[in-house]
Amino acid sequence: MSDSLHIVLDDTAMAAAGQGNVLASRLIHRAHAEPGWFLYAPACALVEADRARPGTAEHLAALPGITVLDLDLPAALAVARRESWAAAHSQYAAQPTPDRPDGAVIATTTPKRWEGEPVRVLDLNS
């Protein structure tokens, strides 16, 4: 296991951050200020968050602690098989990679959405 913490924001977490969710704000602050904290915004989830709350995408993309994950070919193929592009891209982004051998945790305000999926979840409602 790595000492680093990798967190993927799903579309609900991004919208919540724009609405002043304290836990989402703390994640953003830590990703900017503390070594070993990494926060990711999958592009498809960013689009959906911006649809729900206009201005969210531009705001989050400008924050220094957030890495926007592009929709590359492997991600596009994973997204194409699913109904929700936002959830599919978030789930794809949370899978282990050479840079994130332990994968990532998905931060969300709708943890029930992820029940039965092979991902770890951080509930931003607590």
Short mmCIF file of N, CA and C in Angstrom, two decimals:
data_model
loop_
_atom_site.label_atom_id
_atom_site.label_comp_id
_atom_site.label_asym_id
_atom_site.label_seq_id
_atom_site.Cartn_x
_atom_site.Cartn_y
_atom_site.Cartn_z
N MET A 1 0.84 -1.18 0.00
CA MET A 1 0.00 0.00 0.00
C MET A 1 0.88 1.24 0.00
N SER A 2 0.42 2.24 -0.68
CA SER A 2 1.13 3.50 -0.80
C SER A 2 0.72 4.44 0.33
N ASP A 3 1.61 5.36 0.69
CA ASP A 3 1.27 6.37 1.69
C ASP A 3 0.46 7.51 1.08
N SER A 4 0.39 7.56 -0.22
CA SER A 4 -0.37 8.62 -0.90
C SER A 4 -1.85 8.31 -0.86
N LEU A 5 -2.64 9.37 -0.90
CA LEU A 5 -4.09 9.22 -0.94
C LEU A 5 -4.59 9.81 -2.24
N HIS A 6 -5.23 8.97 -3.05
CA HIS A 6 -5.76 9.38 -4.35
C HIS A 6 -7.28 9.36 -4.27
N ILE A 7 -7.89 10.49 -4.61
CA ILE A 7 -9.35 10.62 -4.51
C ILE A 7 -9.90 11.14 -5.83
N VAL A 8 -10.92 10.45 -6.33
CA VAL A 8 -11.62 10.87 -7.53
C VAL A 8 -12.93 11.53 -7.10
N LEU A 9 -13.15 12.75 -7.55
CA LEU A 9 -14.42 13.41 -7.29
C LEU A 9 -15.43 12.98 -8.34
N ASP A 10 -16.58 12.46 -7.92
CA ASP A 10 -17.62 12.19 -8.91
C ASP A 10 -18.39 13.49 -9.14
N ASP A 11 -19.34 13.47 -10.06
CA ASP A 11 -20.06 14.69 -10.40
C ASP A 11 -20.80 15.29 -9.20
N THR A 12 -21.32 14.43 -8.30
CA THR A 12 -22.04 14.96 -7.14
C THR A 12 -21.10 15.65 -6.17
N ALA A 13 -19.88 15.12 -6.03
CA ALA A 13 -18.89 15.74 -5.15
C ALA A 13 -18.45 17.09 -5.70
N MET A 14 -18.31 17.17 -7.02
CA MET A 14 -17.92 18.43 -7.64
C MET A 14 -18.99 19.50 -7.44
N ALA A 15 -20.25 19.12 -7.65
CA ALA A 15 -21.35 20.06 -7.44
C ALA A 15 -21.42 20.48 -5.98
N ALA A 16 -21.20 19.53 -5.07
CA ALA A 16 -21.23 19.83 -3.65
C ALA A 16 -20.11 20.81 -3.26
N ALA A 17 -18.94 20.64 -3.87
CA ALA A 17 -17.83 21.55 -3.59
C ALA A 17 -18.22 22.98 -3.97
N GLY A 18 -18.92 23.12 -5.09
CA GLY A 18 -19.36 24.44 -5.53
C GLY A 18 -20.45 25.04 -4.66
N GLN A 19 -21.09 24.18 -3.86
CA GLN A 19 -22.15 24.65 -2.96
C GLN A 19 -21.66 24.79 -1.53
N GLY A 20 -20.35 24.70 -1.34
CA GLY A 20 -19.77 24.92 -0.02
C GLY A 20 -19.74 23.71 0.90
N ASN A 21 -19.81 22.49 0.38
CA ASN A 21 -19.72 21.30 1.20
C ASN A 21 -18.38 21.32 1.94
N VAL A 22 -18.42 21.25 3.25
CA VAL A 22 -17.22 21.37 4.08
C VAL A 22 -16.22 20.26 3.80
N LEU A 23 -16.70 19.02 3.69
CA LEU A 23 -15.78 17.91 3.46
C LEU A 23 -15.12 17.99 2.09
N ALA A 24 -15.87 18.39 1.07
CA ALA A 24 -15.29 18.58 -0.26
C ALA A 24 -14.25 19.69 -0.23
N SER A 25 -14.54 20.76 0.47
CA SER A 25 -13.59 21.87 0.59
C SER A 25 -12.31 21.44 1.29
N ARG A 26 -12.44 20.60 2.30
CA ARG A 26 -11.26 20.09 3.01
C ARG A 26 -10.39 19.23 2.09
N LEU A 27 -11.04 18.40 1.27
CA LEU A 27 -10.28 17.58 0.32
C LEU A 27 -9.50 18.46 -0.64
N ILE A 28 -10.14 19.48 -1.15
CA ILE A 28 -9.49 20.40 -2.10
C ILE A 28 -8.32 21.10 -1.43
N HIS A 29 -8.51 21.55 -0.21
CA HIS A 29 -7.43 22.22 0.52
C HIS A 29 -6.25 21.27 0.74
N ARG A 30 -6.54 20.06 1.19
CA ARG A 30 -5.47 19.09 1.44
C ARG A 30 -4.71 18.73 0.18
N ALA A 31 -5.43 18.56 -0.92
CA ALA A 31 -4.76 18.21 -2.19
C ALA A 31 -3.83 19.33 -2.63
N HIS A 32 -4.17 20.54 -2.28
CA HIS A 32 -3.33 21.69 -2.64
C HIS A 32 -2.17 21.86 -1.66
N ALA A 33 -2.41 21.61 -0.37
CA ALA A 33 -1.44 21.98 0.66
C ALA A 33 -0.58 20.83 1.19
N GLU A 34 -1.05 19.60 1.08
CA GLU A 34 -0.33 18.50 1.71
C GLU A 34 0.26 17.53 0.69
N PRO A 35 1.54 17.20 0.85
CA PRO A 35 2.14 16.20 -0.05
C PRO A 35 1.46 14.85 0.13
N GLY A 36 1.33 14.13 -0.97
CA GLY A 36 0.75 12.80 -0.92
C GLY A 36 -0.76 12.76 -1.04
N TRP A 37 -1.41 13.92 -1.16
CA TRP A 37 -2.86 13.98 -1.37
C TRP A 37 -3.08 14.37 -2.83
N PHE A 38 -3.84 13.55 -3.55
CA PHE A 38 -4.11 13.80 -4.96
C PHE A 38 -5.60 13.75 -5.21
N LEU A 39 -6.10 14.75 -5.92
CA LEU A 39 -7.52 14.87 -6.20
C LEU A 39 -7.72 14.94 -7.70
N TYR A 40 -8.65 14.11 -8.21
CA TYR A 40 -8.87 14.00 -9.65
C TYR A 40 -10.31 14.34 -10.01
N ALA A 41 -10.45 15.00 -11.15
CA ALA A 41 -11.76 15.34 -11.70
C ALA A 41 -11.86 14.74 -13.10
N PRO A 42 -12.53 13.60 -13.24
CA PRO A 42 -12.70 13.01 -14.57
C PRO A 42 -13.52 13.95 -15.46
N ALA A 43 -13.09 14.13 -16.69
CA ALA A 43 -13.71 15.11 -17.58
C ALA A 43 -15.22 14.89 -17.74
N CYS A 44 -15.66 13.65 -17.89
CA CYS A 44 -17.10 13.39 -18.07
C CYS A 44 -17.89 13.77 -16.82
N ALA A 45 -17.34 13.52 -15.65
CA ALA A 45 -18.00 13.91 -14.41
C ALA A 45 -18.00 15.43 -14.26
N LEU A 46 -16.94 16.06 -14.72
CA LEU A 46 -16.85 17.52 -14.66
C LEU A 46 -17.93 18.16 -15.53
N VAL A 47 -18.17 17.60 -16.70
CA VAL A 47 -19.23 18.11 -17.58
C VAL A 47 -20.59 17.97 -16.90
N GLU A 48 -20.85 16.81 -16.32
CA GLU A 48 -22.15 16.58 -15.66
C GLU A 48 -22.33 17.50 -14.46
N ALA A 49 -21.27 17.73 -13.70
CA ALA A 49 -21.34 18.64 -12.56
C ALA A 49 -21.64 20.06 -13.03
N ASP A 50 -21.06 20.44 -14.16
CA ASP A 50 -21.30 21.78 -14.70
C ASP A 50 -22.72 21.91 -15.22
N ARG A 51 -23.29 20.85 -15.73
CA ARG A 51 -24.69 20.88 -16.15
C ARG A 51 -25.60 21.09 -14.94
N ALA A 52 -25.26 20.43 -13.84
CA ALA A 52 -26.07 20.55 -12.62
C ALA A 52 -25.88 21.91 -11.95
N ARG A 53 -24.68 22.43 -12.03
CA ARG A 53 -24.36 23.72 -11.39
C ARG A 53 -23.39 24.47 -12.30
N PRO A 54 -23.94 25.30 -13.21
CA PRO A 54 -23.09 26.03 -14.17
C PRO A 54 -21.96 26.81 -13.48
N GLY A 55 -20.79 26.72 -14.07
CA GLY A 55 -19.60 27.38 -13.54
C GLY A 55 -18.70 26.46 -12.75
N THR A 56 -19.21 25.28 -12.40
CA THR A 56 -18.44 24.33 -11.60
C THR A 56 -17.18 23.87 -12.32
N ALA A 57 -17.31 23.55 -13.60
CA ALA A 57 -16.16 23.02 -14.35
C ALA A 57 -15.02 24.04 -14.40
N GLU A 58 -15.34 25.24 -14.75
CA GLU A 58 -14.30 26.28 -14.85
C GLU A 58 -13.64 26.52 -13.51
N HIS A 59 -14.45 26.57 -12.46
CA HIS A 59 -13.91 26.81 -11.12
C HIS A 59 -12.98 25.68 -10.67
N LEU A 60 -13.45 24.43 -10.76
CA LEU A 60 -12.63 23.31 -10.31
C LEU A 60 -11.37 23.13 -11.15
N ALA A 61 -11.49 23.32 -12.45
CA ALA A 61 -10.33 23.16 -13.33
C ALA A 61 -9.24 24.19 -13.03
N ALA A 62 -9.62 25.31 -12.44
CA ALA A 62 -8.65 26.36 -12.13
C ALA A 62 -7.94 26.14 -10.80
N LEU A 63 -8.43 25.22 -9.98
CA LEU A 63 -7.82 25.00 -8.67
C LEU A 63 -6.52 24.20 -8.81
N PRO A 64 -5.46 24.64 -8.13
CA PRO A 64 -4.15 23.98 -8.30
C PRO A 64 -4.07 22.57 -7.75
N GLY A 65 -4.93 22.18 -6.83
CA GLY A 65 -4.84 20.85 -6.25
C GLY A 65 -5.62 19.78 -6.98
N ILE A 66 -6.27 20.14 -8.08
CA ILE A 66 -7.11 19.19 -8.80
C ILE A 66 -6.52 18.89 -10.17
N THR A 67 -6.44 17.62 -10.50
CA THR A 67 -5.98 17.19 -11.82
C THR A 67 -7.20 16.74 -12.62
N VAL A 68 -7.43 17.38 -13.75
CA VAL A 68 -8.52 16.98 -14.63
C VAL A 68 -8.03 15.81 -15.48
N LEU A 69 -8.80 14.72 -15.46
CA LEU A 69 -8.44 13.52 -16.22
C LEU A 69 -9.17 13.53 -17.55
N ASP A 70 -8.39 13.52 -18.62
CA ASP A 70 -8.96 13.53 -19.97
C ASP A 70 -9.65 12.21 -20.28
N LEU A 71 -10.47 12.26 -21.29
CA LEU A 71 -11.15 11.05 -21.78
C LEU A 71 -10.28 10.46 -22.88
N ASP A 72 -9.30 9.64 -22.48
CA ASP A 72 -8.43 8.99 -23.46
C ASP A 72 -9.15 7.77 -24.02
N LEU A 73 -8.53 7.06 -24.93
CA LEU A 73 -9.18 5.94 -25.59
C LEU A 73 -9.63 4.85 -24.61
N PRO A 74 -8.78 4.37 -23.68
CA PRO A 74 -9.26 3.35 -22.75
C PRO A 74 -10.45 3.84 -21.90
N ALA A 75 -10.41 5.10 -21.49
CA ALA A 75 -11.54 5.64 -20.73
C ALA A 75 -12.78 5.73 -21.59
N ALA A 76 -12.62 6.15 -22.84
CA ALA A 76 -13.77 6.25 -23.74
C ALA A 76 -14.41 4.89 -23.96
N LEU A 77 -13.62 3.85 -24.08
CA LEU A 77 -14.16 2.50 -24.26
C LEU A 77 -14.91 2.04 -23.01
N ALA A 78 -14.41 2.39 -21.83
CA ALA A 78 -15.10 2.04 -20.59
C ALA A 78 -16.41 2.81 -20.46
N VAL A 79 -16.38 4.08 -20.83
CA VAL A 79 -17.57 4.93 -20.75
C VAL A 79 -18.64 4.47 -21.74
N ALA A 80 -18.23 4.03 -22.90
CA ALA A 80 -19.18 3.63 -23.95
C ALA A 80 -20.06 2.47 -23.52
N ARG A 81 -19.59 1.67 -22.58
CA ARG A 81 -20.35 0.49 -22.13
C ARG A 81 -21.36 0.81 -21.04
N ARG A 82 -21.38 2.04 -20.56
CA ARG A 82 -22.21 2.39 -19.40
C ARG A 82 -23.26 3.42 -19.76
N GLU A 83 -24.29 3.49 -18.95
CA GLU A 83 -25.37 4.46 -19.18
C GLU A 83 -24.95 5.88 -18.79
N SER A 84 -24.31 6.02 -17.64
CA SER A 84 -23.89 7.34 -17.16
C SER A 84 -22.41 7.55 -17.45
N TRP A 85 -22.12 8.50 -18.31
CA TRP A 85 -20.72 8.79 -18.62
C TRP A 85 -19.98 9.31 -17.39
N ALA A 86 -20.66 10.11 -16.58
CA ALA A 86 -20.01 10.69 -15.39
C ALA A 86 -19.59 9.58 -14.43
N ALA A 87 -20.50 8.67 -14.12
CA ALA A 87 -20.18 7.58 -13.19
C ALA A 87 -19.15 6.63 -13.80
N ALA A 88 -19.29 6.34 -15.07
CA ALA A 88 -18.36 5.42 -15.73
C ALA A 88 -16.94 5.98 -15.74
N HIS A 89 -16.79 7.26 -16.04
CA HIS A 89 -15.45 7.84 -16.08
C HIS A 89 -14.86 7.92 -14.67
N SER A 90 -15.70 8.20 -13.68
CA SER A 90 -15.23 8.23 -12.28
C SER A 90 -14.76 6.85 -11.85
N GLN A 91 -15.55 5.83 -12.17
CA GLN A 91 -15.18 4.46 -11.80
C GLN A 91 -13.91 4.03 -12.52
N TYR A 92 -13.80 4.36 -13.78
CA TYR A 92 -12.59 4.03 -14.55
C TYR A 92 -11.37 4.70 -13.91
N ALA A 93 -11.53 5.97 -13.53
CA ALA A 93 -10.42 6.73 -12.95
C ALA A 93 -9.99 6.18 -11.59
N ALA A 94 -10.88 5.51 -10.89
CA ALA A 94 -10.56 4.97 -9.57
C ALA A 94 -9.84 3.63 -9.63
N GLN A 95 -9.74 3.04 -10.79
CA GLN A 95 -9.08 1.73 -10.92
C GLN A 95 -7.56 1.88 -10.76
N PRO A 96 -6.89 0.84 -10.30
CA PRO A 96 -5.43 0.90 -10.14
C PRO A 96 -4.72 1.19 -11.47
N THR A 97 -3.65 1.96 -11.38
CA THR A 97 -2.79 2.28 -12.51
C THR A 97 -1.35 2.23 -12.01
N PRO A 98 -0.37 2.31 -12.90
CA PRO A 98 1.01 2.36 -12.42
C PRO A 98 1.27 3.55 -11.48
N ASP A 99 0.61 4.68 -11.72
CA ASP A 99 0.77 5.86 -10.85
C ASP A 99 -0.02 5.72 -9.55
N ARG A 100 -1.09 4.93 -9.60
CA ARG A 100 -1.97 4.73 -8.44
C ARG A 100 -2.17 3.22 -8.25
N PRO A 101 -1.15 2.50 -7.78
CA PRO A 101 -1.25 1.04 -7.69
C PRO A 101 -2.37 0.54 -6.78
N ASP A 102 -2.78 1.34 -5.82
CA ASP A 102 -3.88 0.95 -4.94
C ASP A 102 -5.22 1.49 -5.43
N GLY A 103 -5.22 2.13 -6.59
CA GLY A 103 -6.44 2.74 -7.09
C GLY A 103 -6.74 4.03 -6.34
N ALA A 104 -7.96 4.46 -6.43
CA ALA A 104 -8.39 5.70 -5.78
C ALA A 104 -9.74 5.49 -5.13
N VAL A 105 -10.05 6.36 -4.21
CA VAL A 105 -11.34 6.38 -3.53
C VAL A 105 -12.23 7.36 -4.29
N ILE A 106 -13.51 7.04 -4.43
CA ILE A 106 -14.44 7.97 -5.07
C ILE A 106 -15.15 8.77 -3.99
N ALA A 107 -15.00 10.09 -4.04
CA ALA A 107 -15.72 10.99 -3.14
C ALA A 107 -17.06 11.31 -3.79
N THR A 108 -18.13 11.21 -3.00
CA THR A 108 -19.48 11.37 -3.53
C THR A 108 -20.45 11.85 -2.47
N THR A 109 -21.55 12.43 -2.90
CA THR A 109 -22.65 12.74 -1.97
C THR A 109 -23.79 11.74 -2.16
N THR A 110 -23.61 10.80 -3.08
CA THR A 110 -24.62 9.76 -3.31
C THR A 110 -23.96 8.38 -3.23
N PRO A 111 -23.58 7.94 -2.02
CA PRO A 111 -22.88 6.66 -1.89
C PRO A 111 -23.70 5.46 -2.36
N LYS A 112 -25.01 5.52 -2.30
CA LYS A 112 -25.84 4.39 -2.76
C LYS A 112 -25.64 4.13 -4.24
N ARG A 113 -25.29 5.16 -5.01
CA ARG A 113 -25.03 5.02 -6.44
C ARG A 113 -23.91 4.00 -6.69
N TRP A 114 -23.00 3.87 -5.74
CA TRP A 114 -21.82 3.03 -5.93
C TRP A 114 -21.94 1.65 -5.29
N GLU A 115 -23.10 1.37 -4.65
CA GLU A 115 -23.28 0.06 -4.05
C GLU A 115 -23.20 -1.03 -5.12
N GLY A 116 -22.45 -2.06 -4.82
CA GLY A 116 -22.29 -3.17 -5.76
C GLY A 116 -21.21 -2.96 -6.79
N GLU A 117 -20.61 -1.79 -6.82
CA GLU A 117 -19.52 -1.50 -7.76
C GLU A 117 -18.18 -1.79 -7.07
N PRO A 118 -17.17 -2.17 -7.83
CA PRO A 118 -15.87 -2.51 -7.23
C PRO A 118 -15.01 -1.27 -6.96
N VAL A 119 -15.53 -0.36 -6.12
CA VAL A 119 -14.80 0.86 -5.79
C VAL A 119 -14.93 1.13 -4.28
N ARG A 120 -13.97 1.89 -3.77
CA ARG A 120 -14.04 2.39 -2.40
C ARG A 120 -14.68 3.76 -2.45
N VAL A 121 -15.49 4.08 -1.45
CA VAL A 121 -16.27 5.32 -1.47
C VAL A 121 -16.02 6.15 -0.22
N LEU A 122 -15.95 7.46 -0.40
CA LEU A 122 -15.88 8.42 0.69
C LEU A 122 -17.16 9.24 0.64
N ASP A 123 -18.00 9.08 1.65
CA ASP A 123 -19.29 9.78 1.71
C ASP A 123 -19.06 11.20 2.21
N LEU A 124 -19.38 12.18 1.39
CA LEU A 124 -19.19 13.58 1.75
C LEU A 124 -20.38 14.15 2.52
N ASN A 125 -21.32 13.31 2.89
CA ASN A 125 -22.47 13.76 3.68
C ASN A 125 -22.22 13.69 5.18
N SER A 126 -21.18 13.01 5.60
CA SER A 126 -20.93 12.80 7.05
C SER A 126 -20.43 14.04 7.72
#
